[in-house]
PDB file of C-alpha atoms in Angstrom:
ATOM      1  CA  UNK A 320      66.865  80.614 110.584  1.00  0.00           C
ATOM      2  CA  UNK A 321      70.721  81.010 109.337  1.00  0.00           C
ATOM      3  CA  UNK A 322      71.656  78.959 106.718  1.00  0.00           C
ATOM      4  CA  UNK A 323      75.374  79.302 107.799  1.00  0.00           C
ATOM      5  CA  UNK A 324      76.269  77.396 110.391  1.00  0.00           C
ATOM      6  CA  UNK A 325      80.023  78.530 113.082  1.00  0.00           C
ATOM      7  CA  UNK A 326      81.103  74.966 110.790  1.00  0.00           C
ATOM      8  CA  UNK A 327      80.182  76.471 107.368  1.00  0.00           C
ATOM      9  CA  UNK A 328      81.731  80.036 107.779  1.00  0.00           C
ATOM     10  CA  UNK A 329      85.037  78.626 109.206  1.00  0.00           C
ATOM     11  CA  UNK A 330      85.484  76.647 105.732  1.00  0.00           C
ATOM     12  CA  UNK A 331      84.254  79.622 103.994  1.00  0.00           C
ATOM     13  CA  UNK A 332      87.446  81.178 105.483  1.00  0.00           C
ATOM     14  CA  UNK A 333      89.782  78.620 105.126  1.00  0.00           C
ATOM     15  CA  UNK A 334      88.885  78.515 101.618  1.00  0.00           C
ATOM     16  CA  UNK A 335      89.609  81.811 101.034  1.00  0.00           C
ATOM     17  CA  UNK A 336      92.872  81.824 102.742  1.00  0.00           C
ATOM     18  CA  UNK A 337      94.120  78.568 101.085  1.00  0.00           C
ATOM     19  CA  UNK A 338      92.630  81.068  97.300  1.00  0.00           C
ATOM     20  CA  UNK A 339      94.824  84.180  98.397  1.00  0.00           C
ATOM     21  CA  UNK A 340      98.044  82.170  99.043  1.00  0.00           C
ATOM     22  CA  UNK A 341      97.684  80.074  95.575  1.00  0.00           C
ATOM     23  CA  UNK A 342      96.612  83.296  93.819  1.00  0.00           C
ATOM     24  CA  UNK A 343     100.387  85.169  95.817  1.00  0.00           C
ATOM     25  CA  UNK A 344     102.191  82.314  94.797  1.00  0.00           C
ATOM     26  CA  UNK A 345     100.714  82.246  90.906  1.00  0.00           C
ATOM     27  CA  UNK A 346     101.936  85.952  91.298  1.00  0.00           C
ATOM     28  CA  UNK A 347     105.369  84.883  92.719  1.00  0.00           C
ATOM     29  CA  UNK A 348     105.553  82.913  88.871  1.00  0.00           C
ATOM     30  CA  UNK A 349     104.410  85.528  86.961  1.00  0.00           C
ATOM     31  CA  UNK A 350     106.296  88.029  88.537  1.00  0.00           C
ATOM     32  CA  UNK A 351     109.161  89.394  86.595  1.00  0.00           C
ATOM     33  CA  UNK A 352     111.890  89.885  88.221  1.00  0.00           C
ATOM     34  CA  UNK A 353     115.232  92.079  87.557  1.00  0.00           C
ATOM     35  CA  UNK A 354     117.320  89.418  85.916  1.00  0.00           C
ATOM     36  CA  UNK A 355     114.039  88.715  83.647  1.00  0.00           C
ATOM     37  CA  UNK A 356     113.278  92.675  82.976  1.00  0.00           C
ATOM     38  CA  UNK A 357     115.633  93.446  80.043  1.00  0.00           C
ATOM     39  CA  UNK A 358     114.487  90.912  77.907  1.00  0.00           C
ATOM     40  CA  UNK A 359     110.653  90.318  79.072  1.00  0.00           C
ATOM     41  CA  UNK A 360     109.883  94.152  79.519  1.00  0.00           C
ATOM     42  CA  UNK A 361     108.636  94.032  75.866  1.00  0.00           C
ATOM     43  CA  UNK A 362     106.903  91.120  76.187  1.00  0.00           C
ATOM     44  CA  UNK A 363     102.448  91.774  76.029  1.00  0.00           C
ATOM     45  CA  UNK A 364     101.826  88.573  77.426  1.00  0.00           C
ATOM     46  CA  UNK A 365     104.202  88.437  80.550  1.00  0.00           C
ATOM     47  CA  UNK A 366     103.408  91.811  81.578  1.00  0.00           C
ATOM     48  CA  UNK A 367      99.943  91.145  80.748  1.00  0.00           C
ATOM     49  CA  UNK A 368      99.945  87.922  82.477  1.00  0.00           C
ATOM     50  CA  UNK A 369     101.544  89.954  85.674  1.00  0.00           C
ATOM     51  CA  UNK A 370      99.570  92.767  85.569  1.00  0.00           C
ATOM     52  CA  UNK A 371      96.251  90.708  85.714  1.00  0.00           C
ATOM     53  CA  UNK A 372      97.534  87.742  88.651  1.00  0.00           C
ATOM     54  CA  UNK A 373      97.745  90.603  90.890  1.00  0.00           C
ATOM     55  CA  UNK A 374      94.507  92.429  89.855  1.00  0.00           C
ATOM     56  CA  UNK A 375      93.138  88.890  91.415  1.00  0.00           C
ATOM     57  CA  UNK A 376      95.237  89.130  94.890  1.00  0.00           C
ATOM     58  CA  UNK A 377      94.305  93.168  94.737  1.00  0.00           C
ATOM     59  CA  UNK A 378      89.995  92.271  94.177  1.00  0.00           C
ATOM     60  CA  UNK A 379      91.037  89.151  96.963  1.00  0.00           C
ATOM     61  CA  UNK A 380      91.911  91.468  99.163  1.00  0.00           C
ATOM     62  CA  UNK A 381      88.358  93.797  98.621  1.00  0.00           C
ATOM     63  CA  UNK A 382      90.822  96.093  97.172  1.00  0.00           C
ATOM     64  CA  UNK A 383      88.489  96.475  93.878  1.00  0.00           C
ATOM     65  CA  UNK A 384      89.809 100.355  92.764  1.00  0.00           C
ATOM     66  CA  UNK A 385      93.459  98.409  93.026  1.00  0.00           C
ATOM     67  CA  UNK A 386      92.036  95.612  91.403  1.00  0.00           C
ATOM     68  CA  UNK A 387      90.475  97.357  88.278  1.00  0.00           C
ATOM     69  CA  UNK A 388      93.763  99.538  87.560  1.00  0.00           C
ATOM     70  CA  UNK A 389      95.754  95.780  87.469  1.00  0.00           C
ATOM     71  CA  UNK A 390      93.067  94.352  84.801  1.00  0.00           C
ATOM     72  CA  UNK A 391      93.426  97.918  83.371  1.00  0.00           C
ATOM     73  CA  UNK A 392      97.324  97.177  82.899  1.00  0.00           C
ATOM     74  CA  UNK A 393      96.466  94.284  81.667  1.00  0.00           C
ATOM     75  CA  UNK A 394      94.313  94.951  78.725  1.00  0.00           C
ATOM     76  CA  UNK A 395      96.627  97.735  78.003  1.00  0.00           C
ATOM     77  CA  UNK A 396     100.114  95.855  76.978  1.00  0.00           C
ATOM     78  CA  UNK A 397      96.769  92.762  75.666  1.00  0.00           C
ATOM     79  CA  UNK A 398      95.588  95.961  73.259  1.00  0.00           C
ATOM     80  CA  UNK A 399      99.284  97.429  72.578  1.00  0.00           C
ATOM     81  CA  UNK A 400      97.498 101.114  74.035  1.00  0.00           C
ATOM     82  CA  UNK A 401     100.950 100.450  77.015  1.00  0.00           C
ATOM     83  CA  UNK A 402     104.670 100.093  76.069  1.00  0.00           C
ATOM     84  CA  UNK A 403     107.257  99.200  78.236  1.00  0.00           C
ATOM     85  CA  UNK A 404     108.848 102.474  80.181  1.00  0.00           C
ATOM     86  CA  UNK A 405     112.736 103.012  79.281  1.00  0.00           C
ATOM     87  CA  UNK A 406     115.524 100.952  81.380  1.00  0.00           C
ATOM     88  CA  UNK A 407     116.053 103.666  84.692  1.00  0.00           C
ATOM     89  CA  UNK A 408     118.984 102.720  85.146  1.00  0.00           C
ATOM     90  CA  UNK A 409     120.331 103.526  81.742  1.00  0.00           C
ATOM     91  CA  UNK A 410     120.583 107.339  81.631  1.00  0.00           C
ATOM     92  CA  UNK A 411     118.107 107.656  79.325  1.00  0.00           C
ATOM     93  CA  UNK A 412     117.258 111.103  79.858  1.00  0.00           C
ATOM     94  CA  UNK A 413     115.098 112.429  82.155  1.00  0.00           C
ATOM     95  CA  UNK A 414     114.284 109.796  84.785  1.00  0.00           C
ATOM     96  CA  UNK A 415     111.190 107.611  85.177  1.00  0.00           C
ATOM     97  CA  UNK A 416     109.742 107.433  89.278  1.00  0.00           C
ATOM     98  CA  UNK A 417     106.943 104.665  88.286  1.00  0.00           C
ATOM     99  CA  UNK A 418     108.021 101.869  89.553  1.00  0.00           C
ATOM    100  CA  UNK A 419     106.762  98.175  88.614  1.00  0.00           C
ATOM    101  CA  UNK A 420     104.605  96.615  90.800  1.00  0.00           C
ATOM    102  CA  UNK A 421     106.038  94.296  94.106  1.00  0.00           C
ATOM    103  CA  UNK A 422     104.263  91.387  94.687  1.00  0.00           C
TER     104      UNK A 422
END
């Protein structure tokens, strides 16, 4: 006998959808916009929060590898093993082809 009734499955699905939408709103709130990039590019807390929130969305979408990469980026900001690249619009020699993640 299964303990999951159709109603329970429906509630779980709705709960997951609400959680995912909440996580997406968090990413929107924490994403560093192009207008704030210069001000926040080196703010380790802001960058870690942005990456951690994005990781949650990937994990909720069952994309564990991408979620793990974002969590590693968040840790890198906090442990100072990574730092902000130079601004691509200021012509600092070679062009940087990596881009910040889009939420």
